[in-house]
N, CA, C and O of each residue as an XYZ file, in Angstrom:
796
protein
N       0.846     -1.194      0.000
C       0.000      0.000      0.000
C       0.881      1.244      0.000
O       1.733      1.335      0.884
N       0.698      2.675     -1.345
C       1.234      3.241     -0.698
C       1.078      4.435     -0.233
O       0.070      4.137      0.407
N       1.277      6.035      0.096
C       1.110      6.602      1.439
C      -0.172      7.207      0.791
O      -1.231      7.151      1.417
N      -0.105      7.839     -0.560
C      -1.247      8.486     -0.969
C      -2.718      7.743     -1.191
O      -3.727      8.414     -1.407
N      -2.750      6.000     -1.102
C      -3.789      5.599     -0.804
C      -4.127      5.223      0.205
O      -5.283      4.803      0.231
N      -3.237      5.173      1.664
C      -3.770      5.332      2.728
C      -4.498      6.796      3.193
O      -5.607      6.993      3.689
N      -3.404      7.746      2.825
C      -3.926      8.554      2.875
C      -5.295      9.171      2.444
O      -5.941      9.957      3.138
N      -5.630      8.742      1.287
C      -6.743      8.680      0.793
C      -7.859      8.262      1.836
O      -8.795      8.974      2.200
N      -7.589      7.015      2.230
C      -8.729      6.556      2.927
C      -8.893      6.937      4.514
O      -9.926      6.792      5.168
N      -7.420      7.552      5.072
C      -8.471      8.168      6.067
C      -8.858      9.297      5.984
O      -9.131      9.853      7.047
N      -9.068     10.225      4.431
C      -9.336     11.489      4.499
C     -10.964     10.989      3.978
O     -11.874     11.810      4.085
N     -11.194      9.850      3.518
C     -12.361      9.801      3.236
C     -13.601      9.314      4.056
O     -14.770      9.698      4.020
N     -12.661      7.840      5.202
C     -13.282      8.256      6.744
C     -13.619      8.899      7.307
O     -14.745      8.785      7.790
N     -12.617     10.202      7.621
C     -12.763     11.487      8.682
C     -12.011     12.655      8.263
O     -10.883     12.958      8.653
N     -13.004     13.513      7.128
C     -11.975     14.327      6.222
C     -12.007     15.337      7.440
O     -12.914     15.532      8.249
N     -10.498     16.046      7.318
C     -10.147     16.861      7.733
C      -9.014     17.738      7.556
O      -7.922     17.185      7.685
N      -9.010     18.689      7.351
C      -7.765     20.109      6.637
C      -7.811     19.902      5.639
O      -8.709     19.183      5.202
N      -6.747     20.508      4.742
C      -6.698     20.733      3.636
C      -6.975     19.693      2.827
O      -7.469     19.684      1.699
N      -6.456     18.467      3.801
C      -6.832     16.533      2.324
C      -8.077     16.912      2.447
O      -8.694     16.790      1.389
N      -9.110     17.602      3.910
C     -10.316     16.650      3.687
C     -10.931     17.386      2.859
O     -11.830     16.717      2.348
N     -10.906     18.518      2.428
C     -11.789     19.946      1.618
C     -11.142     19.219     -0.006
O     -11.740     19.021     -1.063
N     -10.058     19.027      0.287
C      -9.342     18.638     -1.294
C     -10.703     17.462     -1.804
O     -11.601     17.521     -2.644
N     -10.226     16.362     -0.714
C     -11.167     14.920     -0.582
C     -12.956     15.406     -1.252
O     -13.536     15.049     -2.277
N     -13.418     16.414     -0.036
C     -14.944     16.451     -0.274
C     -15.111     17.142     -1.881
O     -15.981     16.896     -2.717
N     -14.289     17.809     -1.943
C     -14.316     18.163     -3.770
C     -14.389     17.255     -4.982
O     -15.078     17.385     -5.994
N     -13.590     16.377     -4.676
C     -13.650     15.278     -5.727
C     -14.367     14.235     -5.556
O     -14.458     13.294     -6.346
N     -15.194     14.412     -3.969
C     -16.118     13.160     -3.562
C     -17.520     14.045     -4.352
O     -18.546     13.380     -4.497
N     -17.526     15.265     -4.756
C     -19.083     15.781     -5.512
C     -19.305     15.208     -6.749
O     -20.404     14.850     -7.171
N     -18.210     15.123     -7.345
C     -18.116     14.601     -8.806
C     -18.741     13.042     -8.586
O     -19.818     12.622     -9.008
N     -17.869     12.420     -7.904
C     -17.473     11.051     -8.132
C     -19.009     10.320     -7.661
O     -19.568      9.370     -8.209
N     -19.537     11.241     -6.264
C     -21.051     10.609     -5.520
C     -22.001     11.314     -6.327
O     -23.086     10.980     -5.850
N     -22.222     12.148     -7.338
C     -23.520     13.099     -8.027
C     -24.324     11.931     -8.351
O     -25.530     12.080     -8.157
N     -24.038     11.085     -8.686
C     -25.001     10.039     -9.392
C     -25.555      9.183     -8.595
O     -26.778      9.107     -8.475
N     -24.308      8.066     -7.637
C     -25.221      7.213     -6.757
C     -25.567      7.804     -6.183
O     -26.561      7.141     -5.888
N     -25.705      9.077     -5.359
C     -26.412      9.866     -4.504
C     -28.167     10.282     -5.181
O     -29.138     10.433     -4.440
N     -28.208     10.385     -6.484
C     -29.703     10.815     -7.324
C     -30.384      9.334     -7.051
O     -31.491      9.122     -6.555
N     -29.273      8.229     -7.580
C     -30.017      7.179     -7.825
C     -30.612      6.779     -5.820
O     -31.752      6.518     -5.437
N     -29.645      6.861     -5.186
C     -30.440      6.617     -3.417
C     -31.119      7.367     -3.199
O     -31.806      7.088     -2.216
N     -31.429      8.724     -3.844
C     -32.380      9.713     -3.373
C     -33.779      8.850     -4.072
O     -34.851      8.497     -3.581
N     -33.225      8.725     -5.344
C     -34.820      8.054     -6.051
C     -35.058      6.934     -5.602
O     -36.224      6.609     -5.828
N     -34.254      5.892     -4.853
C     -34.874      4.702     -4.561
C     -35.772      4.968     -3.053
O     -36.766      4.359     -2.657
N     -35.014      6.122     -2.389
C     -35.746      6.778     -1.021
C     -37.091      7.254     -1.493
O     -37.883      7.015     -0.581
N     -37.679      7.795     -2.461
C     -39.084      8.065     -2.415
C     -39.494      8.874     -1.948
O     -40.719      8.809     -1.845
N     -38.936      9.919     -1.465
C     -39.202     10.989     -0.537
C     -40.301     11.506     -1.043
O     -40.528     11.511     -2.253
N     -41.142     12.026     -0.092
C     -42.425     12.779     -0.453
C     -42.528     13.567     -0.079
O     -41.948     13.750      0.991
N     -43.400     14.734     -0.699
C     -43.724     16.347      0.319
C     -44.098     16.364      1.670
O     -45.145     15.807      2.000
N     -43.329     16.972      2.569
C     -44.031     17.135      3.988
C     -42.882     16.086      4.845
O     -42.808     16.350      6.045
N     -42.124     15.114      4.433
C     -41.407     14.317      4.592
C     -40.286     14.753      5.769
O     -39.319     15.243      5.186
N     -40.169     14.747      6.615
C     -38.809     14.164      7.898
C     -37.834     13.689      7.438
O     -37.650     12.577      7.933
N     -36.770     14.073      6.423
C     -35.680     13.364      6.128
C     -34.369     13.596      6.988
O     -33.992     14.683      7.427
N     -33.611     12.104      7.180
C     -32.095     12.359      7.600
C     -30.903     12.071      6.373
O     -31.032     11.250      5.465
N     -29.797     12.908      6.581
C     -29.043     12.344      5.390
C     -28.069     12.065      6.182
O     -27.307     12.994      6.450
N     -27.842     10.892      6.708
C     -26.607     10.151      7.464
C     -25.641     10.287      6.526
O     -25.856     10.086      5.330
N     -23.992     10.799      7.226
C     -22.949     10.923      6.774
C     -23.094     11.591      5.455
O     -22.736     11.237      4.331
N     -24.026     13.186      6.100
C     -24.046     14.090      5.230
C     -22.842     14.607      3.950
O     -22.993     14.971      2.784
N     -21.587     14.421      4.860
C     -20.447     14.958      4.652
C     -20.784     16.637      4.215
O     -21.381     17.150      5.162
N     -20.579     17.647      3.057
C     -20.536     18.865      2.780
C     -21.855     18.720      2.373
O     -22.046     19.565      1.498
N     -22.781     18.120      2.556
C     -24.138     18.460      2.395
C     -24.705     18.160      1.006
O     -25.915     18.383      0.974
N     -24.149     17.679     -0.266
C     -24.741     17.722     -1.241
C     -25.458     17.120     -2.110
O     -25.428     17.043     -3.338
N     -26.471     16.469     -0.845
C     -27.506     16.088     -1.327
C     -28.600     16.535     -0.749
O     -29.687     16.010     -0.990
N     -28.426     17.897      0.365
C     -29.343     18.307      1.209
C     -30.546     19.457     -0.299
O     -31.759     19.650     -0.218
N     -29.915     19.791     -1.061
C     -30.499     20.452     -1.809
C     -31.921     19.918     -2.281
O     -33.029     20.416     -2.078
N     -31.457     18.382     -3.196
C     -32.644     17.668     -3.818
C     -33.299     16.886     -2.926
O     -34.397     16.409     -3.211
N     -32.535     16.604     -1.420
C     -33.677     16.305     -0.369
C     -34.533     17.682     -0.084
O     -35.752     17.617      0.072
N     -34.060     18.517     -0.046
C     -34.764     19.567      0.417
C     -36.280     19.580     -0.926
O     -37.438     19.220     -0.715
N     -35.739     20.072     -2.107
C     -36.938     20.078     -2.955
C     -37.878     18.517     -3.048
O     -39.100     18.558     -3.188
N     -37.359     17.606     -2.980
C     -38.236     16.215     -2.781
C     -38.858     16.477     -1.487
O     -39.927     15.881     -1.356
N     -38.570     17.061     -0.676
C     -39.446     17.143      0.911
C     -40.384     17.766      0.877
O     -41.370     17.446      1.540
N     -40.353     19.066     -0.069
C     -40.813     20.441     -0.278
C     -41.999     20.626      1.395
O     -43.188     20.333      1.526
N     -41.251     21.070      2.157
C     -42.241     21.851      3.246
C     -41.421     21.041      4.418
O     -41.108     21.628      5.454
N     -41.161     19.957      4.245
C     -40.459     18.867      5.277
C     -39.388     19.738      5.591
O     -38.981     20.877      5.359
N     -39.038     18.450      6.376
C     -37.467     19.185      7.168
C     -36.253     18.478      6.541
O     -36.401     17.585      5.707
N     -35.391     18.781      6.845
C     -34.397     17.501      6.224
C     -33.160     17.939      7.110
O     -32.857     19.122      7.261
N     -32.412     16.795      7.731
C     -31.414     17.047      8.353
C     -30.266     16.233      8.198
O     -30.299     15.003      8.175
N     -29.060     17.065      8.073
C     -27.471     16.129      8.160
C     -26.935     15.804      9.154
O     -26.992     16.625     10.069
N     -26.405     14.871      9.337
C     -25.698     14.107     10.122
C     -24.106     13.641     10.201
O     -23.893     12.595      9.587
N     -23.276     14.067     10.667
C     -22.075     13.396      9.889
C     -21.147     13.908     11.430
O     -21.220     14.813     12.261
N     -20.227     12.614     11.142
C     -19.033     12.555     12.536
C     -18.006     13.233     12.432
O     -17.253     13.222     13.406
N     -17.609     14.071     11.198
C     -16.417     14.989     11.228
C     -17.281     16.581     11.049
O     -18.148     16.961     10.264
N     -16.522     17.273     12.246
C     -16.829     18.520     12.295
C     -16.508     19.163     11.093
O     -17.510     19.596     10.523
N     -15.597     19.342     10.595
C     -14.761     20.107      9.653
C     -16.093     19.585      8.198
O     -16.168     20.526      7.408
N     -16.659     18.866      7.942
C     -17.882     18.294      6.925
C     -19.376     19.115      7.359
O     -20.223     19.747      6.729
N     -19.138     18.645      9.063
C     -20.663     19.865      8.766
C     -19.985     21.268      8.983
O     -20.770     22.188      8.751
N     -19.068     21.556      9.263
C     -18.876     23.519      9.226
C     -19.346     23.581      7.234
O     -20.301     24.195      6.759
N     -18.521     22.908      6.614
C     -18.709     23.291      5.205
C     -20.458     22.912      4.763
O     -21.094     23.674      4.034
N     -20.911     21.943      5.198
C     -22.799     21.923      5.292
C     -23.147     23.121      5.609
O     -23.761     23.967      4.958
N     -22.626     23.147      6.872
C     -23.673     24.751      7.513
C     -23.298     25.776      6.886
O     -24.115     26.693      6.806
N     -22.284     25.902      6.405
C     -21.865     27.332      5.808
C     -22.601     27.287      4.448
O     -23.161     28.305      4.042
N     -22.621     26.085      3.696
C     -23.256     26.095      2.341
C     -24.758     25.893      2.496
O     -25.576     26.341      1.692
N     -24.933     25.494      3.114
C     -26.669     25.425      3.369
C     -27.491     25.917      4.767
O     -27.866     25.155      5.658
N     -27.642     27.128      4.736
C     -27.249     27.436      5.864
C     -28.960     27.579      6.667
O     -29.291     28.005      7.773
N     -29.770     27.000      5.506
C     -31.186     27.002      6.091
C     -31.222     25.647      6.166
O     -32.365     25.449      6.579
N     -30.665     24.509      6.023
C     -30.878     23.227      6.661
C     -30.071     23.050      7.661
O     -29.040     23.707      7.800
N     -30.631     21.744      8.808
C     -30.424     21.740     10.070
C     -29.148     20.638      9.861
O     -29.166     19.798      8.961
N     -28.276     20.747     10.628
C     -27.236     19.663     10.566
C     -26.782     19.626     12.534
O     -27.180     20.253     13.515
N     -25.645     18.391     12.266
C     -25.809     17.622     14.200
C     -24.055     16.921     13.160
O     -23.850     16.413     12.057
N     -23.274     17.285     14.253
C     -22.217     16.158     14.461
C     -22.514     15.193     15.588
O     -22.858     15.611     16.694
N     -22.379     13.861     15.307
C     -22.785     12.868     16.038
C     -22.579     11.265     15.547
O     -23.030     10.837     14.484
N     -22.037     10.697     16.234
C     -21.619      9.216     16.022
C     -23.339      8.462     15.949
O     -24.409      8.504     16.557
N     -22.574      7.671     14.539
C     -23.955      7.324     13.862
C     -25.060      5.718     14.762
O     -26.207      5.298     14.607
N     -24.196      5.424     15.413
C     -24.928      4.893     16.741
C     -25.484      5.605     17.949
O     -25.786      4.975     18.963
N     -25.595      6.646     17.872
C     -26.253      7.006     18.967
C     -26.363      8.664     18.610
O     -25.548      9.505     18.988
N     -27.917      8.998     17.552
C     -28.006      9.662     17.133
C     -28.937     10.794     17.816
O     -30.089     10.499     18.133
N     -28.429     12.085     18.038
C     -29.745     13.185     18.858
C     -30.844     12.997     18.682
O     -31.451     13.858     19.319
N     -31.530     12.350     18.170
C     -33.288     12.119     17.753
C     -34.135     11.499     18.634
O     -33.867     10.487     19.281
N     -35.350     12.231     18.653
C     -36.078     10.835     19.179
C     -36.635     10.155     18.512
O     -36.885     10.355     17.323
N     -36.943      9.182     19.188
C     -37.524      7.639     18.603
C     -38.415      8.207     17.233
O     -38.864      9.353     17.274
N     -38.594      7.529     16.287
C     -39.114      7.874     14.916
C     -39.609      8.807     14.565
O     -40.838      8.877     14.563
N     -38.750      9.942     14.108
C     -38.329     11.072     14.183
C     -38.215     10.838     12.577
O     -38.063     12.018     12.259
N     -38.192     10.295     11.639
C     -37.926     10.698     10.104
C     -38.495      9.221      9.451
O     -38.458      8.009      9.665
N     -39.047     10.225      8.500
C     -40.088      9.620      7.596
C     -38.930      8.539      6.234
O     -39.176      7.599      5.478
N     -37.760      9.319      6.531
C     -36.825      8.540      5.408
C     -35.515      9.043      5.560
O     -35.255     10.246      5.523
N     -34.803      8.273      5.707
C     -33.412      8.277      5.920
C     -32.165      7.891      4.576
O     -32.248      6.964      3.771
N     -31.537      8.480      4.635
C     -30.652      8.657      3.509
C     -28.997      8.503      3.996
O     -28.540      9.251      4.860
N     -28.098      7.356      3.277
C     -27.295      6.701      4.284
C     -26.328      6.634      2.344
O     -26.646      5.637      1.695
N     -25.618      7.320      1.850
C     -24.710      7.408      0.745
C     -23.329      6.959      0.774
O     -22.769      8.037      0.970
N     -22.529      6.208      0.720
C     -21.336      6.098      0.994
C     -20.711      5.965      2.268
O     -19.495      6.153      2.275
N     -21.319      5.655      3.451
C     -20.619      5.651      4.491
C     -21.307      4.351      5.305
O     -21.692      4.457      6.470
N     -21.389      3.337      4.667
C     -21.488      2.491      5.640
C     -20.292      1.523      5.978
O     -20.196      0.774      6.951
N     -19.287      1.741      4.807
C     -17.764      1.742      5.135
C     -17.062      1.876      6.051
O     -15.929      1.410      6.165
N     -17.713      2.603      6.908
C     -17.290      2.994      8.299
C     -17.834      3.034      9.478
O     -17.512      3.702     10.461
N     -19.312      1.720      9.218
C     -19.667      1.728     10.722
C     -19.254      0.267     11.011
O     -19.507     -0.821     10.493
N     -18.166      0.899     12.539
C     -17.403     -0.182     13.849
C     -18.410     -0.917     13.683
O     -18.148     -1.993     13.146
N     -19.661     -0.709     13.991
C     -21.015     -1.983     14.217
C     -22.228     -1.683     13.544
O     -23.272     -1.216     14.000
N     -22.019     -1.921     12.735
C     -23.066     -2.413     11.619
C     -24.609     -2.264     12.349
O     -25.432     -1.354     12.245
N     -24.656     -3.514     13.118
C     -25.962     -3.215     13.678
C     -26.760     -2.581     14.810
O     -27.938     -2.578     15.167
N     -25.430     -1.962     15.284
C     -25.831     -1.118     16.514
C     -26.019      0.223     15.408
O     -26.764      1.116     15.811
N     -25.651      0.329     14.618
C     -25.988      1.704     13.303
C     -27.436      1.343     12.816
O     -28.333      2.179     12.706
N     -27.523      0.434     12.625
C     -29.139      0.071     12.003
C     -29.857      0.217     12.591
O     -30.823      0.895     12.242
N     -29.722     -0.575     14.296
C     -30.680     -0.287     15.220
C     -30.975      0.928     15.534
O     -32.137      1.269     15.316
N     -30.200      1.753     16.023
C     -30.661      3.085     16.082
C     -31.233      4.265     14.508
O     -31.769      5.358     14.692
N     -30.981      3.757     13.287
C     -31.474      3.816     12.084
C     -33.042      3.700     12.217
O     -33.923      4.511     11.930
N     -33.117      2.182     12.846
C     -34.606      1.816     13.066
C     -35.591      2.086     14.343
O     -36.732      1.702     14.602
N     -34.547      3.008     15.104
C     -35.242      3.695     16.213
C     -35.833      5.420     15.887
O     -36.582      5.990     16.679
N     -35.442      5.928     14.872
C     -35.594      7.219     14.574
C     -36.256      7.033     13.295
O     -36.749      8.091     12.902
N     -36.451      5.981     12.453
C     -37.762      5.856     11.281
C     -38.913      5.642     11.963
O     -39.117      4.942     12.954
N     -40.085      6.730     10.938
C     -41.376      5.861     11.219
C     -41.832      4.695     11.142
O     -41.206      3.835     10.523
N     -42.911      4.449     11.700
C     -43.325      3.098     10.751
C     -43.724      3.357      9.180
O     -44.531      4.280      9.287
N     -43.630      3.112      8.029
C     -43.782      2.698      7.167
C     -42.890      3.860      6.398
O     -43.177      4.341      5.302
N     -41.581      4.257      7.328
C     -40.713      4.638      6.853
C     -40.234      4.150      5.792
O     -40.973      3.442      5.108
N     -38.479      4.467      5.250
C     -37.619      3.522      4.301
C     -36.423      4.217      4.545
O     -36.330      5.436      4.689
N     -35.562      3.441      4.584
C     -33.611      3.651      4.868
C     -33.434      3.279      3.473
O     -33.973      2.322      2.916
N     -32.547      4.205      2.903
C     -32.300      3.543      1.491
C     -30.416      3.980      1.759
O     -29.902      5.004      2.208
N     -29.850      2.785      1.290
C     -28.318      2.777      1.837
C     -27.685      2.496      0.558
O     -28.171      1.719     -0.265
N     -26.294      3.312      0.351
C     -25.601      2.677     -1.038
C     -24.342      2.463     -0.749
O     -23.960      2.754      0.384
N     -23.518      1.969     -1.602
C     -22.179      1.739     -0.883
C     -22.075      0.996     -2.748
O     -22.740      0.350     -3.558
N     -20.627      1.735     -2.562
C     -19.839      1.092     -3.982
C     -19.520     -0.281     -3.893
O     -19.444     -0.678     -2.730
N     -19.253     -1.356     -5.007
C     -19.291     -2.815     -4.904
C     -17.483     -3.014     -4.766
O     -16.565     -2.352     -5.250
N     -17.494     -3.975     -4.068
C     -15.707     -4.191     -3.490
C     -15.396     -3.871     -4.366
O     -14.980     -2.715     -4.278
N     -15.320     -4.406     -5.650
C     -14.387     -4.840     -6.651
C     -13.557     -3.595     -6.969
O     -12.342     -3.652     -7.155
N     -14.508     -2.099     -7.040
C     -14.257     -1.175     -7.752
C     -13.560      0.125     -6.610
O     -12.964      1.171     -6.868
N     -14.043     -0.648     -5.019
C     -12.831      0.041     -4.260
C     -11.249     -0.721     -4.272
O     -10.143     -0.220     -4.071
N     -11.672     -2.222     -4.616
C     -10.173     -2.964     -4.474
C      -9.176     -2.338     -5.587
O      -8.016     -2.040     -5.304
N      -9.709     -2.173     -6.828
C      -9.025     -1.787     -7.707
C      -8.188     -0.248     -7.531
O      -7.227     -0.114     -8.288
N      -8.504      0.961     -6.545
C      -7.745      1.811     -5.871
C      -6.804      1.089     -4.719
O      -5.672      1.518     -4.497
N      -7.252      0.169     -4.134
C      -6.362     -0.084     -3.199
C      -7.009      0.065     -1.634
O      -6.351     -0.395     -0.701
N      -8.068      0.595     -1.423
C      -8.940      0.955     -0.548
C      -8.873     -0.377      0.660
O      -8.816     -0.208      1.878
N      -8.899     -1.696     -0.055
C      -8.898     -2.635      0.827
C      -7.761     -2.581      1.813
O      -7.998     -2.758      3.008
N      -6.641     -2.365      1.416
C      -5.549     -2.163      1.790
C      -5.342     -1.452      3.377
O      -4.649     -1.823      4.325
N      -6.385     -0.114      3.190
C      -6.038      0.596      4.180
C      -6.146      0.671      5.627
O      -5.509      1.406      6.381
N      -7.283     -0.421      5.993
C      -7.890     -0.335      7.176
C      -9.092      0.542      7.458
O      -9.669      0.313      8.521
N      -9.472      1.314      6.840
C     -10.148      2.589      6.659
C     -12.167      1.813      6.590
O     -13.139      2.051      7.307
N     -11.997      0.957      5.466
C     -12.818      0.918      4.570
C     -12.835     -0.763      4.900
O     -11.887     -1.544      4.980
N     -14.891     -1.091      5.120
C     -15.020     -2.010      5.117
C     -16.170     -2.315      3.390
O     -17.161     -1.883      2.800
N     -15.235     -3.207      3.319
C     -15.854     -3.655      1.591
C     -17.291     -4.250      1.338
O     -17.749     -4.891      2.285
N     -18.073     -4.139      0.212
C     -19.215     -5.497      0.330
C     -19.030     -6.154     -1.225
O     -18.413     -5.678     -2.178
N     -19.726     -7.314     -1.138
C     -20.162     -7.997     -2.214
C     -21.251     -7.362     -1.771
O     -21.511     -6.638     -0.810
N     -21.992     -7.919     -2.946
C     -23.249     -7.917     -3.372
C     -23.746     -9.148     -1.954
O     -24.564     -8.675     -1.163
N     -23.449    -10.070     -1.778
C     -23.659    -11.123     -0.562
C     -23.425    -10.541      0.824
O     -24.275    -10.898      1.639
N     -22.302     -9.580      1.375
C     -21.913     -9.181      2.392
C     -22.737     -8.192      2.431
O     -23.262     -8.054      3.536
N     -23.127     -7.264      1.444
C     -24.288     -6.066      1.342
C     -25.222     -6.251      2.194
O     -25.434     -5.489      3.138
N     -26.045     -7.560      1.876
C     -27.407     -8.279      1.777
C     -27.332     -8.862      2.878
O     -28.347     -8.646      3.540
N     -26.586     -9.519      3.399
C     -25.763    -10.020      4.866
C     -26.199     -8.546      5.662
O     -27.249     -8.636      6.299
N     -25.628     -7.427      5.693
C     -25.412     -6.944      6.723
C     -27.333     -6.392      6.770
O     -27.976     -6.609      7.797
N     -27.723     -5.991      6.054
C     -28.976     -5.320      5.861
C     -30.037     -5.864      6.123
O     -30.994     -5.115      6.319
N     -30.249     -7.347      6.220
C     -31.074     -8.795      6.536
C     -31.718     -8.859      5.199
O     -31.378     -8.575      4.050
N     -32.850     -9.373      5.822
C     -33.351    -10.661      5.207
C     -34.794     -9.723      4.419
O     -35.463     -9.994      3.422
N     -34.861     -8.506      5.431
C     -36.022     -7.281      4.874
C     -35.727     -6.860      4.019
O     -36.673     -6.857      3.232
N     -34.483     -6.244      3.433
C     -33.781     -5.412      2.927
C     -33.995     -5.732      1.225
O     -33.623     -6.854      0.881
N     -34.473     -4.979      0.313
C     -34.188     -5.303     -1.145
C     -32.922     -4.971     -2.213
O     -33.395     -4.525     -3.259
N     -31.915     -5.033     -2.239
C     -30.809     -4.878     -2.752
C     -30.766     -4.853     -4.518
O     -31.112     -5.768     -5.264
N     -30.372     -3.867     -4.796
C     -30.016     -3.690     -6.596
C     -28.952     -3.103     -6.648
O     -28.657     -2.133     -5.949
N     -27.955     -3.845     -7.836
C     -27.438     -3.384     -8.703
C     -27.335     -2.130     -9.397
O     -28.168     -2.138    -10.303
N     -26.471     -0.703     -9.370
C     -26.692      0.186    -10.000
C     -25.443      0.581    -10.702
O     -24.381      0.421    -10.099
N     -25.437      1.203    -12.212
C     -24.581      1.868    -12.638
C     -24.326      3.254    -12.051
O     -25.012      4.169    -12.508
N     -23.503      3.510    -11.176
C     -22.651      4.665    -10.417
C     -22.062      5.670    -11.225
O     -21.853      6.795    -10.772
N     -21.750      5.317    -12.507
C     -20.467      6.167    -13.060
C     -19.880      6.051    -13.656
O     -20.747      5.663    -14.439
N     -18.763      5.967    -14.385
C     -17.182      6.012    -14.198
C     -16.926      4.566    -14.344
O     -15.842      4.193    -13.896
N     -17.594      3.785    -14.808
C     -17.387      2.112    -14.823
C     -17.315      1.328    -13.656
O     -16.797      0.236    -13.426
N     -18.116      2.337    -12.791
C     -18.590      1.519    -11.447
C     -19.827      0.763    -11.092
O     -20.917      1.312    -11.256
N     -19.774     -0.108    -10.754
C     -21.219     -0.950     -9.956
C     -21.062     -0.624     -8.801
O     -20.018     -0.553     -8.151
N     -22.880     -0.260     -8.294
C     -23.172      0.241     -6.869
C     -24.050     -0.719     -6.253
O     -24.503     -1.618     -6.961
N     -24.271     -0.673     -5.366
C     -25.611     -1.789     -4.645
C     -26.343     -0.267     -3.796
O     -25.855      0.639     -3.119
N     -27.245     -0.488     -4.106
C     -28.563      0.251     -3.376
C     -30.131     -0.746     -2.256
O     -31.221     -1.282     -2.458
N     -29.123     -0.412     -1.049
C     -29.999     -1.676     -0.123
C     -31.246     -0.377      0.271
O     -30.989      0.805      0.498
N     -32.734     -1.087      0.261
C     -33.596     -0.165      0.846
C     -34.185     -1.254      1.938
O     -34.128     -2.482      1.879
N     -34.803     -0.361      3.015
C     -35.687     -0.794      3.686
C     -36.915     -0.611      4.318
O     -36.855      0.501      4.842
N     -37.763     -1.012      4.494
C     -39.095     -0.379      4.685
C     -39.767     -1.121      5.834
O     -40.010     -2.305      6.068
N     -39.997      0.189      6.540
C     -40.632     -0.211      8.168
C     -41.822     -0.716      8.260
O     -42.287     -1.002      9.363
């Protein structure tokens, strides 16, 4: 492994200074798409309670915001230095730094939750879900995406410690047995998996 793809991956864990502003710049390009396609598999409706877990710089708070139209919509994300650049760029949506297990909300508190690229980085999987499934309504939906191993192995990502990988099987594994999982074209000659779930 070498320093610029470690480096890479913990600026994409927990961006911060100059890598992480460098990082969230080239993460707009690279997430514009699987981010439309998890917004559209989320369903959001007018009047809607949305969260966007591991907001990072916010840029998907926009088209949650117009899919909510009247709703609220709020970011979430564990590096400060990600929501200062949220709040400064969006400065009429609500944002919270906070570890994604044990989130400020109360109990089903959002109508739909929005979870883009960062499930790479939850220590526990299902202590993240559970509290996921403590702040949805009932007949909520979590719609979660995460790039397919293959196309982080090929940077080197596996390498780093940073970044936990999925198949398409480990996806579907972590999400259960509720969860509906697809296949998506991302980009750039990437395959994505888009897990949803519905309360």
């Amino acid at each position: 492994m070498n320093a610029v793809t470690s480096a890479l991956g913990r600026q994409l864990a927990r961006p911060q200074g100059l890598g992480g502003r460098v990082v969230a710049q080239a993460m707009r390009l690279a997430n514009r798409r699987p981010t439309a396609l998890a917004i559209a598999a989320l369903d959001v409706r007018a009047g809607d309670a949305v969260l966007d877990l591991g907001c990072g710089p916010g840029d998907a708070i926009p088209a949650l915001q117009a899919a909510a139209a009247h709703g609220v919509v709020h970011g979430v994300d564990h590096a400060e230095e990600m929501i200062a650049l949220a709040q400064q760029q969006h400065p009429e949506a609500r944002f919270s730094v906070a570890d994604f297990d044990a989130l400020p909300f109360a109990d089903a508190r959002f109508d739909r939750i929005l979870a883009t690229n960062v499930a790479y980085f939850w220590q526990d999987d299902q202590a993240v879900l559970a509290e996921l499934a403590r702040v949805v309504r009932p007949g909520g939906r979590i719609a979660v995406y995460v790039t397919e191993a293959a196309a982080l192995r090929r940077i080197g990502l596996h390498e780093t410690g940073t970044h936990r990988l999925f198949t398409p099987k480990q996806f579907s594994e972590m999400l259960g047995s509720t969860a509906t999982i697809r296949a998506v074209d991302a980009g750039f000659g990437v395959r994505g998996l888009i897990g949803t779930i519905d309360r």
